[in-house]
Structures are given as C-alpha cells and as structure tokens.
Amino acid sequence: MTKTLIKNIEAIPPLPESVQDVERIYRDENATFEDMQKAIEKDPILTADILRIANSPMYGISRTVNSVKLAVSLLGKDAIRAFVLNSAVNASFKIDLSPYGMTKEQFAYACERQLALAINWLIRRQPKRLGVMAPAAFLVDLGRVIISKTIIEDGKAGMVKEAIGDAKDIARAEKNACGMQTTDVTATLFNNWQLDPEIIHIIRYSDDPEGTIDDEREMAAELKAIRETVLPNGEITEASIAIAKETIEEFGLDMESYEKALDKVLNS
C-alpha cells in the first residue's frame, strides 16, 4: 500500500452521526421500523436521498414512495440501511473516476443496479442474506473512488486506463499502481467505520470466493457474479452476463432466480 493510499484512507471522516444512529438501530434486535424511520427523518438530506433511491424503477415498487415510513415498510430495513450508507458516501467523497473512464453518475448507476440485482435475486430465496449482501453489493466498489484519487495524485492513472483499454485485469493494475485492489480498499474502509465484519469478509473475498467456506463462500460468489454482471459504468452486456453465469455455474448458485432478477433490472 502506497503512502498516498494510506493518507487518503485515513482522511475519510467517520460516518455522520445520523448514519451511526441508523446503524445502531439496525443492529438492535429490539428496534422497530419506526425507530429507523425516526432516526432517518432527523436528517433532511438523508431523508431526501432515501426517497430518491427508493423511487428508482429498479426496485419494482409500483407506487410513488413519498415517505421514509413507506420506504422502510416496502423495501425493508436491509435495503434502507444500504441506502443510508450510500448517502454517507455521497456526503464524504469527492468522486473523480476519470482514470476508469467513467463519470460520477455512471458509478452511481452501477452501484444502484448491483443493489437492485442483489435484492431481486435474494428477496424470496435467501432474504436473511440481504443484511450482508445489500450493503456489500451497493458499496463494494467504493474503494475505486479512493484508488482513483490516489493514482491521480501519484501520476499513475495511465496504468488503470491502459488495463481498461486493453481489457486486462483491472484489479492487478490497481495493485501495481497503489498496492491494493478495489475490494481490499473498500473492506479496509468499512473496517475503519466499524461496520459488520461479515460484510467486510464477503467484500474482501468476492474476488476469490474459494478463499472462504460454506455460506460465506456462496455469498462471496453471489457478489462476484453481481459485479461481473454490472460493468463499472453501469452497463450490462451479453458478454458480462455470460461471465457471471460461468461463476454461477462454477459455485452452484441459483441460475433461475438470477435470470428472473436480471430480467427485472434490465426491464426497469
């Protein structure tokens, strides 16, 4: 890890107080939907972000979501928690992803499509996994923002641009440029924020699910397939779907549920 990368990770501020409140409520088994609603509504910016994301057609809600209460009741605490964490990211980061050849809007679109795919894939088959998979799918590529800032400052942006242009291994280019790849930086940041260790573990192993076992191996493979489906700029192509399906077959994941979820995301 380069000195610049260390500096940039350490410079990320703690989660805002309102986000920390939501996180505490989420982890409290005795807390209610109303407790989460009230914590969110204390922060007008957070409330606006939640309503904006909840009204995306990707989540399959057929009515307008005009209140936090309705958003929580329709989407559940797992998805709303992921939205809350994303709001904190938007408030904490100046996003410049020019080394990756994409805009802030494309990055946000990719994150939202990854979350939508995770929710639609798991909501009926493995809903309990969404507590880990929703924030993991939504924010797994956050480390890319920090790497981008680092390699711009160090004059190494060309290494990633070249890898993308030549369809080479981007993770390897990131490691060569700053000493870590996207998933490792995201996991380190989440650890600094003291988020759920299981989320950190799944993110860290999403590049290599064979490195872990049992349910965590399966979730890491699901996250890998989600990231393979949605390209960094938010596009989903026949080639990216084919690569994801290879991972699904390799790890024995539920192909039928994936295809149904993918149809919903593509048709939203």
mmCIF file of C-alpha atoms in Angstrom:
data_model
loop_
_atom_site.group_PDB
_atom_site.id
_atom_site.type_symbol
_atom_site.label_atom_id
_atom_site.label_comp_id
_atom_site.label_asym_id
_atom_site.label_seq_id
_atom_site.Cartn_x
_atom_site.Cartn_y
_atom_site.Cartn_z
ATOM 1 C CA MET A 1 0.000 0.000 0.000
ATOM 2 C CA THR A 2 1.493 3.337 -1.049
ATOM 3 C CA LYS A 3 1.858 6.280 1.325
ATOM 4 C CA THR A 4 -0.672 8.255 -0.716
ATOM 5 C CA LEU A 5 -3.261 5.477 -0.440
ATOM 6 C CA ILE A 6 -2.729 5.235 3.320
ATOM 7 C CA LYS A 7 -3.146 9.006 3.605
ATOM 8 C CA ASN A 8 -6.333 9.006 1.534
ATOM 9 C CA ILE A 9 -7.914 6.168 3.520
ATOM 10 C CA GLU A 10 -7.054 7.805 6.830
ATOM 11 C CA ALA A 11 -8.500 11.113 5.594
ATOM 12 C CA ILE A 12 -12.002 9.654 5.192
ATOM 13 C CA PRO A 13 -14.147 11.057 8.041
ATOM 14 C CA PRO A 14 -16.214 8.909 10.410
ATOM 15 C CA LEU A 15 -19.794 8.157 9.443
ATOM 16 C CA PRO A 16 -22.161 11.072 10.167
ATOM 17 C CA GLU A 17 -23.993 10.880 13.482
ATOM 18 C CA SER A 18 -27.348 10.259 11.799
ATOM 19 C CA VAL A 19 -25.894 7.310 9.878
ATOM 20 C CA GLN A 20 -24.317 5.915 13.045
ATOM 21 C CA ASP A 21 -27.734 6.148 14.722
ATOM 22 C CA VAL A 22 -29.343 4.154 11.914
ATOM 23 C CA GLU A 23 -26.563 1.568 12.102
ATOM 24 C CA ARG A 24 -27.065 1.149 15.867
ATOM 25 C CA ILE A 25 -30.803 0.761 15.385
ATOM 26 C CA TYR A 26 -30.286 -1.767 12.607
ATOM 27 C CA ARG A 27 -28.135 -3.929 14.884
ATOM 28 C CA ASP A 28 -30.555 -3.679 17.814
ATOM 29 C CA GLU A 29 -32.792 -6.745 17.703
ATOM 30 C CA ASN A 30 -35.440 -4.930 19.744
ATOM 31 C CA ALA A 31 -35.582 -1.876 17.474
ATOM 32 C CA THR A 32 -38.598 -1.307 15.242
ATOM 33 C CA PHE A 33 -39.174 0.036 11.743
ATOM 34 C CA GLU A 34 -40.471 3.188 13.430
ATOM 35 C CA ASP A 35 -37.163 3.634 15.296
ATOM 36 C CA MET A 36 -35.283 3.540 11.982
ATOM 37 C CA GLN A 37 -37.791 5.887 10.368
ATOM 38 C CA LYS A 38 -37.404 8.487 13.129
ATOM 39 C CA ALA A 39 -33.600 8.320 13.012
ATOM 40 C CA ILE A 40 -33.588 8.938 9.263
ATOM 41 C CA GLU A 41 -36.125 11.758 9.396
ATOM 42 C CA LYS A 42 -33.892 13.746 11.766
ATOM 43 C CA ASP A 43 -31.591 14.353 8.781
ATOM 44 C CA PRO A 44 -33.326 16.153 5.850
ATOM 45 C CA ILE A 45 -30.519 15.358 3.391
ATOM 46 C CA LEU A 46 -30.564 11.692 4.350
ATOM 47 C CA THR A 47 -34.356 11.624 4.007
ATOM 48 C CA ALA A 48 -34.189 13.139 0.513
ATOM 49 C CA ASP A 49 -31.538 10.610 -0.572
ATOM 50 C CA ILE A 50 -33.599 7.678 0.708
ATOM 51 C CA LEU A 51 -36.714 8.803 -1.160
ATOM 52 C CA ARG A 52 -34.768 9.458 -4.364
ATOM 53 C CA ILE A 53 -33.232 5.992 -4.426
ATOM 54 C CA ALA A 54 -36.384 4.194 -3.236
ATOM 55 C CA ASN A 55 -38.308 5.618 -6.200
ATOM 56 C CA SER A 56 -35.954 4.054 -8.728
ATOM 57 C CA PRO A 57 -37.900 1.667 -11.003
ATOM 58 C CA MET A 58 -35.156 -0.940 -10.472
ATOM 59 C CA TYR A 59 -36.658 -1.938 -7.114
ATOM 60 C CA GLY A 60 -40.015 -2.852 -8.596
ATOM 61 C CA ILE A 61 -42.231 -0.613 -6.461
ATOM 62 C CA SER A 62 -45.358 0.249 -8.445
ATOM 63 C CA ARG A 63 -46.313 3.304 -6.377
ATOM 64 C CA THR A 64 -44.610 6.583 -5.513
ATOM 65 C CA VAL A 65 -42.640 6.378 -2.271
ATOM 66 C CA ASN A 66 -43.312 9.728 -0.605
ATOM 67 C CA SER A 67 -42.290 8.991 2.987
ATOM 68 C CA VAL A 68 -39.500 7.257 4.860
ATOM 69 C CA LYS A 69 -42.118 5.164 6.649
ATOM 70 C CA LEU A 70 -43.379 3.807 3.333
ATOM 71 C CA ALA A 71 -39.845 3.223 2.038
ATOM 72 C CA VAL A 72 -38.927 1.167 5.107
ATOM 73 C CA SER A 73 -42.154 -0.841 5.039
ATOM 74 C CA LEU A 74 -41.902 -1.655 1.308
ATOM 75 C CA LEU A 75 -38.174 -2.276 0.972
ATOM 76 C CA GLY A 76 -37.261 -3.469 4.473
ATOM 77 C CA LYS A 77 -34.533 -2.458 6.883
ATOM 78 C CA ASP A 78 -31.760 -4.234 4.959
ATOM 79 C CA ALA A 79 -32.197 -2.229 1.767
ATOM 80 C CA ILE A 80 -32.814 1.041 3.621
ATOM 81 C CA ARG A 81 -29.641 0.552 5.636
ATOM 82 C CA ALA A 82 -27.720 0.196 2.372
ATOM 83 C CA PHE A 83 -29.322 3.421 1.099
ATOM 84 C CA VAL A 84 -28.287 5.188 4.317
ATOM 85 C CA LEU A 85 -24.674 4.074 3.967
ATOM 86 C CA ASN A 86 -24.671 5.220 0.353
ATOM 87 C CA SER A 87 -25.900 8.647 1.445
ATOM 88 C CA ALA A 88 -22.935 8.886 3.806
ATOM 89 C CA VAL A 89 -20.617 8.032 0.942
ATOM 90 C CA ASN A 90 -22.075 10.776 -1.232
ATOM 91 C CA ALA A 91 -21.555 13.268 1.589
ATOM 92 C CA SER A 92 -17.989 12.169 2.359
ATOM 93 C CA PHE A 93 -16.366 11.723 -1.036
ATOM 94 C CA LYS A 94 -15.412 13.925 -3.935
ATOM 95 C CA ILE A 95 -15.743 11.460 -6.786
ATOM 96 C CA ASP A 96 -13.417 11.632 -9.790
ATOM 97 C CA LEU A 97 -13.275 8.362 -11.690
ATOM 98 C CA SER A 98 -11.631 9.669 -14.842
ATOM 99 C CA PRO A 99 -8.853 7.002 -14.703
ATOM 100 C CA TYR A 100 -11.630 4.427 -15.125
ATOM 101 C CA GLY A 101 -13.187 6.358 -17.989
ATOM 102 C CA MET A 102 -16.496 6.979 -16.257
ATOM 103 C CA THR A 103 -18.451 9.716 -14.561
ATOM 104 C CA LYS A 104 -19.819 10.028 -11.042
ATOM 105 C CA GLU A 105 -23.298 9.424 -12.466
ATOM 106 C CA GLN A 106 -22.218 6.205 -14.174
ATOM 107 C CA PHE A 107 -20.624 4.992 -10.957
ATOM 108 C CA ALA A 108 -23.836 5.707 -9.007
ATOM 109 C CA TYR A 109 -25.881 3.931 -11.677
ATOM 110 C CA ALA A 110 -23.655 0.842 -11.430
ATOM 111 C CA CYS A 111 -23.990 0.767 -7.640
ATOM 112 C CA GLU A 112 -27.782 1.032 -7.864
ATOM 113 C CA ARG A 113 -28.010 -1.731 -10.482
ATOM 114 C CA GLN A 114 -25.824 -4.013 -8.356
ATOM 115 C CA LEU A 115 -28.073 -3.443 -5.350
ATOM 116 C CA ALA A 116 -31.221 -3.977 -7.408
ATOM 117 C CA LEU A 117 -29.832 -7.242 -8.769
ATOM 118 C CA ALA A 118 -28.928 -8.426 -5.263
ATOM 119 C CA ILE A 119 -32.362 -7.573 -3.846
ATOM 120 C CA ASN A 120 -34.298 -9.169 -6.703
ATOM 121 C CA TRP A 121 -32.065 -12.261 -6.670
ATOM 122 C CA LEU A 122 -32.268 -12.909 -2.928
ATOM 123 C CA ILE A 123 -35.501 -11.363 -1.638
ATOM 124 C CA ARG A 124 -37.554 -14.552 -1.970
ATOM 125 C CA ARG A 125 -34.840 -17.211 -1.969
ATOM 126 C CA GLN A 126 -32.484 -16.002 0.784
ATOM 127 C CA PRO A 127 -33.948 -12.827 2.341
ATOM 128 C CA LYS A 128 -31.848 -13.130 5.501
ATOM 129 C CA ARG A 129 -28.725 -12.657 3.422
ATOM 130 C CA LEU A 130 -29.725 -9.149 2.417
ATOM 131 C CA GLY A 131 -28.417 -7.769 5.702
ATOM 132 C CA VAL A 132 -24.947 -8.557 4.358
ATOM 133 C CA MET A 133 -25.499 -8.612 0.611
ATOM 134 C CA ALA A 134 -27.420 -5.340 0.205
ATOM 135 C CA PRO A 135 -24.685 -3.015 1.525
ATOM 136 C CA ALA A 136 -21.987 -5.245 0.042
ATOM 137 C CA ALA A 137 -23.499 -5.106 -3.462
ATOM 138 C CA PHE A 138 -24.239 -1.377 -3.224
ATOM 139 C CA LEU A 139 -20.858 -0.252 -1.915
ATOM 140 C CA VAL A 140 -18.355 -2.958 -2.861
ATOM 141 C CA ASP A 141 -16.715 -0.671 -5.439
ATOM 142 C CA LEU A 142 -16.349 2.320 -3.131
ATOM 143 C CA GLY A 143 -12.631 1.581 -2.915
ATOM 144 C CA ARG A 144 -12.387 2.502 -6.582
ATOM 145 C CA VAL A 145 -13.071 6.142 -5.668
ATOM 146 C CA ILE A 146 -10.152 6.212 -3.236
ATOM 147 C CA ILE A 147 -7.840 4.373 -5.636
ATOM 148 C CA SER A 148 -8.748 6.832 -8.385
ATOM 149 C CA LYS A 149 -7.856 9.793 -6.180
ATOM 150 C CA THR A 150 -4.606 8.103 -5.191
ATOM 151 C CA ILE A 151 -3.370 7.238 -8.671
ATOM 152 C CA ILE A 152 -4.274 10.697 -9.972
ATOM 153 C CA GLU A 153 -2.186 12.269 -7.197
ATOM 154 C CA ASP A 154 0.692 9.850 -7.831
ATOM 155 C CA GLY A 155 0.590 10.294 -11.608
ATOM 156 C CA LYS A 156 -0.252 6.633 -12.221
ATOM 157 C CA ALA A 157 -3.731 6.959 -13.695
ATOM 158 C CA GLY A 158 -2.431 5.687 -17.034
ATOM 159 C CA MET A 159 -1.812 2.229 -15.575
ATOM 160 C CA VAL A 160 -5.520 1.687 -14.956
ATOM 161 C CA LYS A 161 -6.580 3.419 -18.172
ATOM 162 C CA GLU A 162 -4.282 1.099 -20.124
ATOM 163 C CA ALA A 163 -5.668 -2.002 -18.397
ATOM 164 C CA ILE A 164 -9.233 -0.959 -19.225
ATOM 165 C CA GLY A 165 -8.357 -0.110 -22.828
ATOM 166 C CA ASP A 166 -6.626 -3.442 -23.373
ATOM 167 C CA ALA A 167 -9.302 -5.428 -21.477
ATOM 168 C CA LYS A 168 -6.678 -6.546 -18.968
ATOM 169 C CA ASP A 169 -7.045 -7.379 -15.277
ATOM 170 C CA ILE A 170 -8.067 -4.079 -13.659
ATOM 171 C CA ALA A 171 -7.510 -5.409 -10.124
ATOM 172 C CA ARG A 172 -3.913 -6.263 -10.988
ATOM 173 C CA ALA A 173 -3.403 -2.807 -12.481
ATOM 174 C CA GLU A 174 -4.779 -1.248 -9.287
ATOM 175 C CA LYS A 175 -2.380 -3.305 -7.166
ATOM 176 C CA ASN A 176 0.552 -2.341 -9.347
ATOM 177 C CA ALA A 177 -0.405 1.336 -9.157
ATOM 178 C CA CYS A 178 -1.122 1.703 -5.436
ATOM 179 C CA GLY A 179 -0.645 -1.648 -3.707
ATOM 180 C CA MET A 180 -4.297 -2.644 -3.238
ATOM 181 C CA GLN A 181 -7.305 -3.511 -5.358
ATOM 182 C CA THR A 182 -10.808 -2.071 -5.056
ATOM 183 C CA THR A 183 -12.300 -4.742 -2.794
ATOM 184 C CA ASP A 184 -9.406 -4.578 -0.337
ATOM 185 C CA VAL A 185 -9.681 -0.791 -0.052
ATOM 186 C CA THR A 186 -13.453 -0.990 0.476
ATOM 187 C CA ALA A 187 -13.026 -3.659 3.147
ATOM 188 C CA THR A 188 -10.374 -1.549 4.912
ATOM 189 C CA LEU A 189 -12.638 1.499 4.873
ATOM 190 C CA PHE A 190 -15.601 -0.494 6.208
ATOM 191 C CA ASN A 191 -13.376 -1.825 8.964
ATOM 192 C CA ASN A 192 -12.423 1.736 9.905
ATOM 193 C CA TRP A 193 -16.137 2.573 10.044
ATOM 194 C CA GLN A 194 -16.657 -0.471 12.298
ATOM 195 C CA LEU A 195 -19.305 -1.985 10.079
ATOM 196 C CA ASP A 196 -20.432 -5.599 10.246
ATOM 197 C CA PRO A 197 -17.350 -7.891 9.993
ATOM 198 C CA GLU A 198 -19.318 -10.317 7.803
ATOM 199 C CA ILE A 199 -19.902 -7.609 5.191
ATOM 200 C CA ILE A 200 -16.175 -6.830 5.235
ATOM 201 C CA HIS A 201 -15.324 -10.512 4.848
ATOM 202 C CA ILE A 202 -17.702 -11.048 1.913
ATOM 203 C CA ILE A 203 -16.366 -7.977 0.106
ATOM 204 C CA ARG A 204 -12.758 -8.993 0.658
ATOM 205 C CA TYR A 205 -13.362 -12.479 -0.762
ATOM 206 C CA SER A 206 -15.641 -11.510 -3.641
ATOM 207 C CA ASP A 207 -12.642 -11.618 -5.988
ATOM 208 C CA ASP A 208 -11.765 -15.122 -4.798
ATOM 209 C CA PRO A 209 -14.706 -16.956 -3.167
ATOM 210 C CA GLU A 210 -12.595 -20.121 -2.898
ATOM 211 C CA GLY A 211 -10.729 -18.386 -0.084
ATOM 212 C CA THR A 212 -13.640 -18.860 2.298
ATOM 213 C CA ILE A 213 -16.168 -21.628 3.078
ATOM 214 C CA ASP A 214 -19.831 -22.579 3.459
ATOM 215 C CA ASP A 215 -22.403 -19.739 3.395
ATOM 216 C CA GLU A 216 -19.723 -17.057 3.198
ATOM 217 C CA ARG A 217 -18.253 -18.765 0.131
ATOM 218 C CA GLU A 218 -21.666 -18.753 -1.520
ATOM 219 C CA MET A 219 -22.326 -15.101 -0.681
ATOM 220 C CA ALA A 220 -18.874 -14.091 -1.914
ATOM 221 C CA ALA A 221 -19.624 -15.937 -5.164
ATOM 222 C CA GLU A 222 -23.011 -14.189 -5.447
ATOM 223 C CA LEU A 223 -21.313 -10.833 -5.009
ATOM 224 C CA LYS A 224 -18.693 -11.805 -7.598
ATOM 225 C CA ALA A 225 -21.446 -12.686 -10.097
ATOM 226 C CA ILE A 226 -23.268 -9.417 -9.397
ATOM 227 C CA ARG A 227 -20.096 -7.389 -10.020
ATOM 228 C CA GLU A 228 -19.400 -9.361 -13.196
ATOM 229 C CA THR A 229 -22.927 -8.718 -14.477
ATOM 230 C CA VAL A 230 -22.823 -4.956 -13.983
ATOM 231 C CA LEU A 231 -19.853 -3.283 -15.623
ATOM 232 C CA PRO A 232 -18.116 -0.417 -13.734
ATOM 233 C CA ASN A 233 -20.010 2.176 -15.796
ATOM 234 C CA GLY A 234 -23.389 0.552 -15.089
ATOM 235 C CA GLU A 235 -23.808 -1.233 -18.404
ATOM 236 C CA ILE A 236 -24.957 -4.850 -18.590
ATOM 237 C CA THR A 237 -23.889 -6.664 -21.764
ATOM 238 C CA GLU A 238 -24.256 -10.141 -23.214
ATOM 239 C CA ALA A 239 -20.570 -10.701 -22.505
ATOM 240 C CA SER A 240 -20.817 -9.580 -18.853
ATOM 241 C CA ILE A 241 -23.868 -11.806 -18.312
ATOM 242 C CA ALA A 242 -22.033 -14.765 -19.830
ATOM 243 C CA ILE A 243 -19.090 -14.265 -17.469
ATOM 244 C CA ALA A 244 -21.425 -14.008 -14.468
ATOM 245 C CA LYS A 245 -23.228 -17.188 -15.488
ATOM 246 C CA GLU A 246 -19.907 -19.041 -15.565
ATOM 247 C CA THR A 247 -19.401 -18.026 -11.918
ATOM 248 C CA ILE A 248 -22.968 -19.047 -11.043
ATOM 249 C CA GLU A 249 -22.415 -22.486 -12.578
ATOM 250 C CA GLU A 250 -18.971 -22.872 -11.010
ATOM 251 C CA PHE A 251 -20.274 -22.260 -7.496
ATOM 252 C CA GLY A 252 -23.640 -23.981 -7.917
ATOM 253 C CA LEU A 253 -25.716 -20.832 -7.387
ATOM 254 C CA ASP A 254 -29.389 -20.491 -8.292
ATOM 255 C CA MET A 255 -29.416 -19.695 -12.011
ATOM 256 C CA GLU A 256 -33.196 -19.469 -12.377
ATOM 257 C CA SER A 257 -33.515 -16.844 -9.630
ATOM 258 C CA TYR A 258 -30.592 -14.911 -11.102
ATOM 259 C CA GLU A 259 -32.188 -14.806 -14.546
ATOM 260 C CA LYS A 260 -35.514 -13.608 -13.145
ATOM 261 C CA ALA A 261 -33.739 -10.912 -11.129
ATOM 262 C CA LEU A 262 -31.688 -9.878 -14.148
ATOM 263 C CA ASP A 263 -34.856 -9.517 -16.264
ATOM 264 C CA LYS A 264 -36.333 -7.151 -13.675
ATOM 265 C CA VAL A 265 -33.208 -4.980 -13.637
ATOM 266 C CA LEU A 266 -32.912 -4.914 -17.433
ATOM 267 C CA ASN A 267 -36.577 -4.055 -17.902
ATOM 268 C CA SER A 268 -36.746 -1.311 -15.273
#
